[in-house]
Short mmCIF file of C-alpha atoms and ligand atoms in Angstrom, two decimals:
data_model
loop_
_atom_site.label_atom_id
_atom_site.label_comp_id
_atom_site.label_asym_id
_atom_site.label_seq_id
_atom_site.Cartn_x
_atom_site.Cartn_y
_atom_site.Cartn_z
CA MET A 282 0.00 0.00 0.00
CA PRO A 283 1.61 3.33 -1.00
CA GLY A 284 2.60 5.35 2.03
CA ASP A 285 2.39 2.33 4.36
CA SER A 286 5.63 2.78 6.25
CA SER A 287 5.77 -0.80 7.60
CA GLN A 288 6.20 -2.05 3.99
CA ALA A 289 8.61 0.73 3.12
CA PRO A 290 12.39 0.43 2.81
CA ILE A 291 14.90 1.37 5.46
CA ILE A 292 16.19 4.82 4.55
CA VAL A 293 19.86 5.54 5.14
CA ILE A 294 20.62 9.26 4.95
CA GLY A 295 24.14 10.03 3.77
CA ALA A 296 26.25 8.06 1.29
CA GLY A 297 29.67 8.50 2.87
CA ILE A 298 31.66 5.52 4.09
CA ILE A 299 29.35 5.12 7.08
CA GLY A 300 26.12 5.18 5.07
CA VAL A 301 27.36 2.71 2.46
CA CYS A 302 28.66 0.29 5.11
CA VAL A 303 25.34 0.47 6.96
CA THR A 304 23.54 -0.17 3.67
CA ALA A 305 25.76 -3.14 2.83
CA TYR A 306 25.25 -4.82 6.18
CA LEU A 307 21.49 -4.22 6.08
CA GLN A 308 21.32 -5.77 2.62
CA ARG A 309 23.24 -8.80 3.85
CA ASP A 310 20.38 -9.25 6.32
CA GLY A 311 17.89 -9.10 3.46
CA TYR A 312 16.47 -5.62 4.04
CA GLU A 313 15.33 -3.30 1.28
CA VAL A 314 17.32 -0.07 1.54
CA THR A 315 17.07 3.40 0.05
CA LEU A 316 20.20 5.52 0.34
CA ILE A 317 19.70 9.28 0.04
CA ASP A 318 22.46 11.83 -0.43
CA HIS A 319 22.37 15.32 -1.84
CA GLY A 320 25.68 14.69 -3.59
CA GLU A 321 27.56 11.84 -5.21
CA PRO A 322 28.40 8.89 -2.92
CA GLY A 323 31.74 9.51 -1.26
CA SER A 324 31.86 13.24 -1.91
CA GLY A 325 32.06 14.28 1.77
CA ALA A 326 34.82 13.62 4.29
CA SER A 327 35.05 10.09 2.96
CA SER A 328 36.63 11.21 -0.31
CA GLY A 329 39.88 12.93 0.66
CA ASN A 330 40.92 11.31 3.91
CA GLY A 331 44.16 9.51 4.68
CA GLY A 332 42.59 6.10 4.16
CA ILE A 333 44.30 4.59 7.18
CA LEU A 334 42.49 1.65 8.74
CA SER A 335 44.20 2.05 12.05
CA GLY A 336 43.14 -0.11 14.95
CA SER A 337 45.68 1.89 16.95
CA SER A 338 44.04 5.32 16.38
CA ILE A 339 42.56 5.18 19.83
CA ILE A 340 44.10 8.26 21.42
CA PRO A 341 41.40 10.93 21.74
CA VAL A 342 42.22 14.43 20.48
CA GLY A 343 41.60 15.90 23.94
CA MET A 344 44.44 14.58 26.10
CA PRO A 345 45.42 15.77 29.60
CA GLY A 346 47.33 19.04 29.31
CA VAL A 347 45.52 20.13 26.14
CA ALA A 348 44.03 23.24 27.83
CA ALA A 349 47.45 24.91 27.90
CA LYS A 350 47.62 24.63 24.12
CA VAL A 351 44.37 26.45 23.29
CA PRO A 352 45.88 29.99 23.31
CA GLY A 353 48.47 28.81 20.78
CA TRP A 354 45.71 27.48 18.50
CA LEU A 355 44.20 30.95 18.40
CA LEU A 356 47.48 32.57 17.47
CA ASP A 357 48.85 30.23 14.82
CA ALA A 358 46.52 29.90 11.80
CA GLU A 359 48.92 27.49 10.12
CA GLY A 360 49.78 25.23 13.07
CA PRO A 361 48.59 21.62 13.16
CA PHE A 362 45.64 22.60 15.36
CA THR A 363 43.97 25.98 14.95
CA LEU A 364 40.83 27.78 15.99
CA ARG A 365 39.47 30.74 14.04
CA TRP A 366 38.65 33.69 16.30
CA SER A 367 35.37 34.30 14.48
CA TYR A 368 34.24 30.74 15.28
CA LEU A 369 35.15 30.88 18.97
CA PRO A 370 31.71 31.98 20.27
CA HIS A 371 30.02 29.20 18.30
CA ILE A 372 32.37 26.42 19.33
CA ALA A 373 32.89 27.49 22.96
CA PRO A 374 30.44 24.89 24.42
CA TRP A 375 32.07 22.11 22.35
CA LEU A 376 35.48 23.30 23.49
CA LEU A 377 34.45 23.27 27.14
CA ARG A 378 33.24 19.68 26.87
CA PHE A 379 36.43 18.81 25.00
CA LEU A 380 38.57 20.25 27.79
CA ARG A 381 36.47 18.64 30.53
CA GLY A 382 36.89 15.24 28.85
CA ALA A 383 40.67 15.53 28.75
CA THR A 384 41.32 13.70 32.01
CA ARG A 385 43.36 10.54 32.49
CA ALA A 386 40.34 8.52 33.60
CA LYS A 387 38.14 9.61 30.68
CA VAL A 388 40.91 9.09 28.15
CA GLU A 389 41.24 5.45 29.29
CA VAL A 390 37.52 4.88 28.73
CA GLN A 391 37.55 6.64 25.34
CA ALA A 392 40.62 4.72 24.15
CA SER A 393 39.17 1.37 25.09
CA ALA A 394 35.83 2.18 23.39
CA LEU A 395 37.64 3.26 20.22
CA ARG A 396 39.70 0.09 20.26
CA THR A 397 36.59 -2.11 20.28
CA LEU A 398 35.23 -0.21 17.27
CA LEU A 399 38.45 0.02 15.25
CA LYS A 400 40.23 -3.27 15.88
CA PRO A 401 37.84 -5.38 13.72
CA SER A 402 37.88 -2.86 10.85
CA LEU A 403 39.61 -5.04 8.24
CA GLU A 404 37.70 -8.13 9.32
CA ASN A 405 34.38 -6.31 8.91
CA TYR A 406 35.37 -4.75 5.58
CA ALA A 407 36.41 -8.12 4.15
CA PRO A 408 32.95 -9.45 3.17
CA LEU A 409 31.85 -6.04 1.87
CA VAL A 410 34.84 -5.44 -0.39
CA ARG A 411 34.73 -9.03 -1.60
CA ASP A 412 31.05 -8.70 -2.57
CA ALA A 413 31.74 -5.35 -4.27
CA SER A 414 34.85 -6.64 -6.13
CA ALA A 415 36.87 -3.93 -4.39
CA THR A 416 39.57 -6.00 -2.71
CA HIS A 417 42.20 -4.13 -4.76
CA LEU A 418 41.41 -0.98 -2.73
CA VAL A 419 41.98 -2.37 0.77
CA HIS A 420 45.45 -3.35 1.95
CA GLN A 421 47.18 -4.53 5.09
CA HIS A 422 50.74 -3.19 4.91
CA GLY A 423 50.92 -1.80 8.45
CA GLN A 424 51.31 1.78 9.59
CA LEU A 425 54.35 3.66 10.78
CA TYR A 426 54.42 6.25 13.57
CA LEU A 427 57.41 8.40 12.67
CA TYR A 428 59.22 10.71 15.12
CA ALA A 429 61.40 13.77 14.54
CA ASN A 430 64.16 12.36 16.75
CA GLU A 431 65.01 9.97 19.55
CA GLN A 432 63.78 12.35 22.21
CA SER A 433 60.35 12.66 20.65
CA PHE A 434 60.23 8.85 20.30
CA SER A 435 61.09 8.44 23.98
CA ASN A 436 58.63 11.13 25.06
CA ASP A 437 55.73 9.38 23.35
CA VAL A 438 55.52 6.84 26.16
CA ARG A 439 52.01 7.73 27.28
CA ASN A 440 50.25 7.14 23.95
CA THR A 441 52.31 4.07 23.16
CA ASP A 442 51.49 2.67 26.57
CA ILE A 443 47.74 3.27 26.11
CA ARG A 444 47.90 1.50 22.76
CA ARG A 445 49.82 -1.46 24.14
CA ARG A 446 47.49 -1.83 27.11
CA ASN A 447 44.63 -2.01 24.63
CA GLY A 448 46.24 -4.90 22.82
CA VAL A 449 48.00 -3.11 19.93
CA ALA A 450 51.21 -4.90 18.91
CA ILE A 451 53.85 -2.22 18.28
CA GLU A 452 57.42 -2.73 17.06
CA ASP A 453 60.19 -0.17 17.40
CA VAL A 454 61.97 0.51 14.10
CA ILE A 455 65.26 2.29 14.60
CA GLY A 456 68.22 3.51 12.55
CA PRO A 457 69.15 1.39 9.50
CA ASP A 458 66.03 -0.77 9.91
CA LEU A 459 63.91 2.33 9.40
CA HIS A 460 65.76 3.29 6.23
CA ASP A 461 65.57 -0.26 4.90
CA LEU A 462 61.81 -0.05 5.35
CA GLU A 463 61.55 3.54 4.08
CA PRO A 464 64.40 4.26 1.66
CA ASP A 465 63.07 7.71 0.64
CA LEU A 466 62.90 9.02 4.20
CA GLY A 467 65.24 11.90 5.06
CA LYS A 468 68.43 10.68 6.73
CA SER A 469 67.86 12.74 9.88
CA PHE A 470 64.89 10.52 10.83
CA THR A 471 65.98 7.59 12.94
CA HIS A 472 63.05 6.50 15.10
CA ALA A 473 59.62 5.05 14.36
CA ARG A 474 57.10 2.53 15.59
CA LEU A 475 55.33 0.06 13.34
CA VAL A 476 51.85 -1.41 13.76
CA ARG A 477 51.75 -4.29 11.31
CA ALA A 478 48.07 -5.09 11.87
CA ASN A 479 46.88 -1.76 10.44
CA GLY A 480 45.68 -1.35 6.89
CA HIS A 481 44.79 1.35 4.42
CA VAL A 482 42.46 2.15 1.56
CA SER A 483 44.30 3.20 -1.58
CA ASP A 484 41.39 5.30 -2.92
CA PRO A 485 38.76 6.08 -0.26
CA ARG A 486 36.32 7.72 -2.66
CA ALA A 487 36.55 4.78 -5.06
CA LEU A 488 35.81 2.41 -2.18
CA VAL A 489 32.66 4.32 -1.21
CA GLN A 490 31.57 4.41 -4.85
CA ALA A 491 32.23 0.69 -5.30
CA LEU A 492 30.17 -0.13 -2.21
CA ALA A 493 27.37 2.19 -3.38
CA ALA A 494 27.41 0.68 -6.88
CA HIS A 495 27.27 -2.82 -5.46
CA ALA A 496 24.39 -1.82 -3.18
CA THR A 497 22.36 -0.59 -6.16
CA ALA A 498 23.27 -3.68 -8.20
CA ARG A 499 21.91 -5.70 -5.30
CA GLY A 500 18.62 -3.78 -5.31
CA ALA A 501 19.13 -0.69 -3.16
CA THR A 502 17.70 2.58 -4.43
CA LEU A 503 20.14 5.49 -4.53
CA LEU A 504 18.39 8.86 -4.49
CA ARG A 505 19.73 12.39 -4.87
CA GLY A 506 18.14 14.78 -2.39
CA ARG A 507 18.75 16.87 0.70
CA VAL A 508 16.87 15.53 3.71
CA THR A 509 15.25 18.33 5.67
CA GLY A 510 13.12 16.45 8.20
CA PHE A 511 10.82 13.59 9.07
CA GLU A 512 7.17 12.69 9.35
CA CYS A 513 6.35 10.88 12.56
CA ASN A 514 3.47 9.08 14.18
CA GLY A 515 3.85 8.68 17.94
CA ALA A 516 7.25 7.07 18.57
CA GLN A 517 7.65 6.01 14.93
CA VAL A 518 9.23 7.85 12.03
CA THR A 519 7.01 7.17 9.04
CA ALA A 520 8.74 9.15 6.30
CA VAL A 521 11.85 11.08 5.41
CA VAL A 522 11.27 14.48 3.86
CA THR A 523 13.61 15.93 1.25
CA GLU A 524 13.46 19.34 -0.40
CA GLU A 525 11.44 17.72 -3.21
CA ARG A 526 9.12 15.13 -1.63
CA ARG A 527 8.46 12.61 1.14
CA HIS A 528 9.74 9.04 1.17
CA ALA A 529 7.93 6.45 3.31
CA ALA A 530 10.37 4.66 5.62
CA SER A 531 10.10 1.61 7.88
CA ARG A 532 13.26 2.75 9.72
CA VAL A 533 15.76 5.56 9.26
CA VAL A 534 19.50 5.77 9.83
CA VAL A 535 21.15 9.19 10.06
CA ALA A 536 24.66 8.91 8.60
CA CYS A 537 25.25 12.47 7.39
CA GLY A 538 28.69 12.94 8.90
CA ALA A 539 29.34 16.53 9.98
CA TRP A 540 25.84 17.55 8.83
CA SER A 541 23.96 15.14 11.13
CA LYS A 542 23.28 17.45 14.06
CA PRO A 543 20.02 19.13 12.91
CA LEU A 544 18.52 15.79 11.86
CA ALA A 545 19.40 14.15 15.20
CA GLU A 546 17.86 17.13 16.95
CA GLN A 547 14.60 16.57 15.07
CA LEU A 548 14.72 12.96 16.26
CA GLY A 549 14.99 14.03 19.88
CA ASP A 550 18.74 14.10 20.53
CA ARG A 551 20.79 17.25 21.01
CA VAL A 552 24.38 16.21 20.37
CA PRO A 553 27.36 18.57 20.46
CA LEU A 554 28.53 17.66 16.96
CA ASP A 555 30.91 20.06 15.25
CA THR A 556 33.59 19.72 12.63
CA GLU A 557 37.35 19.42 12.81
CA ARG A 558 38.25 20.56 9.33
CA GLY A 559 41.22 18.87 7.71
CA TYR A 560 43.18 19.26 4.48
CA ASN A 561 44.99 17.08 2.02
CA VAL A 562 47.54 17.55 -0.71
CA VAL A 563 47.93 14.91 -3.40
CA VAL A 564 51.10 14.73 -5.45
CA LYS A 565 50.58 12.70 -8.60
CA GLY A 566 53.56 10.62 -9.70
CA PRO A 567 55.60 11.47 -6.58
CA GLU A 568 59.37 11.22 -6.96
CA LYS A 569 59.69 10.19 -3.33
CA GLY A 570 57.39 8.98 -0.60
CA PRO A 571 56.61 6.32 1.99
CA ARG A 572 56.23 2.61 1.26
CA THR A 573 54.18 2.20 4.45
CA PRO A 574 51.38 4.61 5.37
CA THR A 575 53.02 6.94 7.86
CA LEU A 576 51.83 9.24 10.61
CA TYR A 577 54.43 11.87 11.42
CA VAL A 578 53.79 12.29 15.13
CA ASP A 579 55.62 15.61 15.60
CA GLY A 580 53.86 17.24 12.65
CA SER A 581 50.45 15.61 13.29
CA PHE A 582 50.00 14.66 9.66
CA GLY A 583 49.87 11.51 7.61
CA ALA A 584 51.43 10.39 4.34
CA THR A 585 49.66 7.58 2.51
CA PRO A 586 50.72 6.07 -0.81
CA MET A 587 47.51 5.92 -2.84
CA ASP A 588 46.44 4.88 -6.32
CA MET A 589 46.26 8.52 -7.46
CA GLY A 590 49.60 9.55 -5.89
CA LEU A 591 51.02 10.45 -2.51
CA ARG A 592 48.36 11.89 -0.21
CA LEU A 593 49.50 14.10 2.68
CA VAL A 594 46.66 14.62 5.15
CA GLY A 595 46.03 16.26 8.44
CA THR A 596 45.65 19.39 10.49
CA VAL A 597 42.67 20.32 12.61
CA GLU A 598 40.93 23.64 12.00
CA LEU A 599 37.97 24.64 14.15
CA ALA A 600 36.12 27.01 11.85
CA GLY A 601 32.76 25.37 11.12
CA LEU A 602 31.17 24.14 7.92
CA ASP A 603 30.85 27.45 6.08
CA ALA A 604 34.14 29.34 6.40
CA PRO A 605 36.29 29.48 3.25
CA PRO A 606 39.34 27.21 3.10
CA ASN A 607 42.72 28.43 4.25
CA TRP A 608 44.84 26.74 1.59
CA LYS A 609 48.00 27.81 3.37
CA ARG A 610 47.25 24.95 5.75
CA ALA A 611 47.41 22.49 2.86
CA ASP A 612 50.61 24.12 1.63
CA VAL A 613 52.17 23.49 5.04
CA LEU A 614 51.46 19.78 4.57
CA LEU A 615 53.40 19.76 1.32
CA LYS A 616 56.24 21.74 2.86
CA GLN A 617 56.53 19.22 5.68
CA GLY A 618 56.17 16.30 3.29
CA ARG A 619 59.21 17.60 1.42
CA VAL A 620 61.18 17.54 4.68
CA LEU A 621 60.22 13.91 5.31
CA TYR A 622 60.92 12.81 1.75
CA PRO A 623 63.64 15.04 0.26
CA GLY A 624 63.19 15.34 -3.50
CA LEU A 625 59.38 15.16 -3.34
CA ALA A 626 57.71 17.56 -5.81
CA PRO A 627 60.46 20.20 -5.91
CA GLU A 628 58.35 22.43 -8.19
CA ASP A 629 54.89 23.76 -7.28
CA ASP A 630 53.41 22.22 -10.41
CA ALA A 631 49.62 22.71 -10.29
CA SER A 632 49.05 20.02 -12.93
CA ARG A 633 50.18 17.33 -10.50
CA ILE A 634 49.45 18.83 -7.07
CA THR A 635 45.87 19.11 -5.81
CA ARG A 636 44.47 20.34 -2.49
CA TRP A 637 41.30 19.43 -0.63
CA LEU A 638 39.37 20.53 2.45
CA GLY A 639 37.17 18.05 4.32
CA PHE A 640 34.89 18.10 7.34
CA ARG A 641 35.51 15.53 10.05
CA PRO A 642 32.30 14.96 12.01
CA SER A 643 33.53 15.37 15.57
CA LEU A 644 32.15 15.03 19.06
CA PRO A 645 34.20 16.57 21.87
CA ASP A 646 35.09 13.17 23.38
CA SER A 647 36.40 11.81 20.04
CA LEU A 648 33.75 9.06 20.08
CA PRO A 649 31.01 8.68 17.47
CA VAL A 650 27.29 8.48 18.08
CA ILE A 651 26.07 4.99 17.22
CA GLY A 652 22.75 3.65 18.40
CA PRO A 653 19.02 4.23 18.58
CA SER A 654 17.31 7.59 18.88
CA SER A 655 16.10 8.44 22.37
CA ARG A 656 12.61 9.28 21.17
CA PHE A 657 11.85 7.24 18.04
CA ALA A 658 11.98 3.45 18.21
CA ASN A 659 12.77 3.03 14.51
CA ALA A 660 15.44 5.74 14.11
CA TYR A 661 19.19 5.14 14.47
CA TYR A 662 22.36 7.21 14.42
CA ALA A 663 25.71 6.44 12.83
CA PHE A 664 27.77 9.63 12.72
CA GLY A 665 30.49 11.61 14.45
CA HIS A 666 33.48 9.39 13.67
CA GLY A 667 35.95 12.29 13.70
CA HIS A 668 39.43 11.16 12.67
CA VAL A 669 38.57 7.47 12.32
CA GLY A 670 35.45 7.12 10.18
CA MET A 671 37.17 5.33 7.32
CA CYS A 672 38.43 2.78 9.78
CA GLY A 673 35.27 2.63 11.89
CA GLY A 674 32.84 2.45 8.96
CA SER A 675 32.70 -1.31 8.57
CA THR A 676 32.09 -2.10 12.24
CA THR A 677 29.55 0.72 12.50
CA GLY A 678 27.64 -0.79 9.58
CA ARG A 679 27.57 -4.14 11.33
CA VAL A 680 26.43 -2.63 14.62
CA ILE A 681 23.49 -0.81 13.03
CA ALA A 682 22.44 -3.97 11.19
CA ASP A 683 22.66 -5.90 14.47
CA LEU A 684 20.45 -3.36 16.23
CA ILE A 685 17.85 -3.33 13.46
CA ALA A 686 17.78 -7.13 13.30
CA GLY A 687 17.34 -7.30 17.08
CA ARG A 688 20.73 -8.99 17.65
CA ALA A 689 23.17 -8.00 20.37
CA PRO A 690 25.52 -5.46 18.75
CA CYS A 691 28.90 -6.90 17.73
CA VAL A 692 30.63 -4.29 19.93
CA PRO A 693 29.26 -2.64 23.10
CA ILE A 694 27.53 0.60 22.14
CA GLU A 695 27.05 2.26 25.54
CA PRO A 696 30.10 4.54 25.07
CA PHE A 697 28.60 5.78 21.79
CA SER A 698 25.15 6.60 23.14
CA PRO A 699 23.58 9.93 22.07
CA LYS A 700 22.47 10.30 25.70
CA ARG A 701 26.00 10.55 27.09
CA PHE A 702 26.09 14.36 26.77
C1 FAD B 1140 42.04 15.33 6.37
C2 FAD B 1140 41.32 14.12 6.88
C3 FAD B 1140 42.02 12.92 7.02
C4 FAD B 1140 41.38 11.79 7.51
N1 FAD B 1140 42.06 10.60 7.57
C5 FAD B 1140 41.43 9.48 8.02
C6 FAD B 1140 42.11 8.24 8.03
O1 FAD B 1140 43.26 8.13 7.62
N2 FAD B 1140 41.44 7.15 8.52
C7 FAD B 1140 40.16 7.25 8.99
O2 FAD B 1140 39.63 6.24 9.46
N3 FAD B 1140 39.48 8.41 8.94
C8 FAD B 1140 40.08 9.52 8.47
N4 FAD B 1140 39.41 10.71 8.42
C9 FAD B 1140 38.04 10.77 8.95
C10 FAD B 1140 37.03 10.23 7.96
O3 FAD B 1140 37.24 10.80 6.69
C11 FAD B 1140 35.61 10.57 8.44
O4 FAD B 1140 35.44 10.21 9.79
C12 FAD B 1140 34.58 9.80 7.61
O5 FAD B 1140 34.81 10.02 6.23
C13 FAD B 1140 33.17 10.22 7.97
O6 FAD B 1140 32.31 9.50 7.12
P1 FAD B 1140 30.77 9.84 7.05
O7 FAD B 1140 30.17 8.87 6.12
O8 FAD B 1140 30.23 9.93 8.44
O9 FAD B 1140 30.71 11.34 6.51
P2 FAD B 1140 30.83 11.92 4.99
O10 FAD B 1140 31.81 11.16 4.19
O11 FAD B 1140 31.05 13.37 5.16
O12 FAD B 1140 29.42 11.60 4.41
C14 FAD B 1140 28.25 12.26 4.81
C15 FAD B 1140 27.34 12.33 3.61
O13 FAD B 1140 26.08 12.85 4.04
C16 FAD B 1140 25.58 13.68 3.01
N5 FAD B 1140 24.61 14.58 3.61
C17 FAD B 1140 24.83 15.52 4.55
N6 FAD B 1140 23.68 16.12 4.90
C18 FAD B 1140 22.71 15.55 4.16
C19 FAD B 1140 21.31 15.75 4.06
N7 FAD B 1140 20.66 16.64 4.83
N8 FAD B 1140 20.60 15.00 3.18
C20 FAD B 1140 21.22 14.08 2.40
N9 FAD B 1140 22.56 13.85 2.46
C21 FAD B 1140 23.29 14.57 3.33
C22 FAD B 1140 26.81 14.37 2.45
O14 FAD B 1140 26.58 14.81 1.12
C23 FAD B 1140 27.85 13.27 2.53
O15 FAD B 1140 27.97 12.54 1.32
C24 FAD B 1140 40.01 11.86 7.90
C25 FAD B 1140 39.30 13.04 7.72
C26 FAD B 1140 39.94 14.16 7.20
C27 FAD B 1140 39.15 15.42 6.99
#
C-alpha cells in the first residue's frame, strides 16, 4: 500500500563511508534499503581522507594538558591545530566539553571504546569489499608512527602505553632498519614505531563508490536529495522528507557525517557535533614517498601512498562548515612532506598537485554516536566518527544492522550513546 511505512524500505541518509557500510550490512540481512544523499556517494569527508584503517588510532584528540595549548591554537593559523577567532563563540560549548573530557580517567575509557570499534575494521570490511569486487582498494601493509628524533620517540611513552594496554602490537623501528623499510625518508629521521596489523584504503572515494554501486546492483535505491526532516506518528518515524518530496520509511538511519546534528535534533537528541576541518595535498607521480602509510607524530600529519599519488593529510581547524578554506594549511602539509621525503615535488606544479578541504564529524570526546534515537523506536544514528570514520565504517555498519535485526551489537555501544552528553 503506497505510504504504508511498515512495507517501506529502510532509509539511510548520507552516502559517505558510514552510510554505504550500513547499507551493505542491512542488505546482507535481506532488508530493502534506500540511500539518500544530496551529492555523489563519497563526496564528503570520505573522499579525501588519509585512508588509514588504524586499529591503533585510539588516542582521543583531547588529552590531559591540552588546555594549555588552546591559546596557541588561536594565534597560529597554520599550526597543526587551529581555531578561528570568528568561530570561537560558536564552538565554545564544544570546546568546554572537549577540555572537561581531557582527564586521564576519561581518556582510558575513550581509548578502550575506540579500540573495540576500530580493531575489527579489516575483518568487517572483508565481506563487503569481496562482494563489491573492491579487494584491490583495501590493503594490510601496516602503519608507521614516525618521530622527529630519539627524544620525541622516547617522550611518546604515554600514547604508546595506552595502545599497548589495549592490545595493539607495536614494534620499534630504529636507525638502519627504518631506512631499509623507508628508503626515501630523510636521513635525519631515525626513530619510528610500526603497527603491522593496520591497513589502508588506496582510494577512499573509489571504495565508497564501489560499495554504493554494489548496493544498487543488489537492489538498493540510490536517491539524490537533501533531507530536511521527518514525518512521525507517535514514537515512529514514518517518512523522510527531502526538499522535493516525502519518502515512506520503515526505519531511518542518520549517517550524514558533519551535517547530522540538525537531523538528530529533530529525532529528539541534542548532540554537540561540530567539525574538525582537515586538508589534504595529493602529489601525482611522486618522486619520493613512503612505502608504508606513515603518521608523522611531531607534525600531526599523515602520508599515505595511494592509487592517485602520494596523499598528505592532516591538520585540525575549528572554523565550522561554512568558512572558506585556508589553503596555506594544505601548503604546510606539502612543505613538511618535502622535509620527510627530500626530492618530493620540488616544483609547485599545479598540474600534479591538488588540495582538498574536508569536514571531520567530531564530538568533543572523540567518540562517534552509534545507536538508537532516544525518542523514536525506529530511528538510528551512525555519525560523528571524527578522525577514524574510514576505519570505523565497517564495524559501524555491522552494529546498526545488528540493532535493526534485534541482535546484540557486535561491539558494546554504551560509550557511543547519544544520551551521554
Ligand atoms: C584530512 C582528513 C584525514 C582523515 N584521515 C582518516 C584516516 O586516515 N582514517 C580514517 O579512518 N578516517 C580519516 N578521516 C576521517 C574520515 O574521513 C571521516 O570520519 C569519515 O569520512 C566520515 O564519514 P561519514 O560517512 O560519516 O561522513 P561523509 O563522508 O562526510 O558523508 C556524509 C554524507 O552525508 C551527506 N549529507 C549531509 N547532509 C545531508 C542531508 N541533509 N541530506 C542528504 N545527504 C546529506 C553528504 O553529502 C555526505 O555525502 C580523515 C578526515 C579528514 C578530513
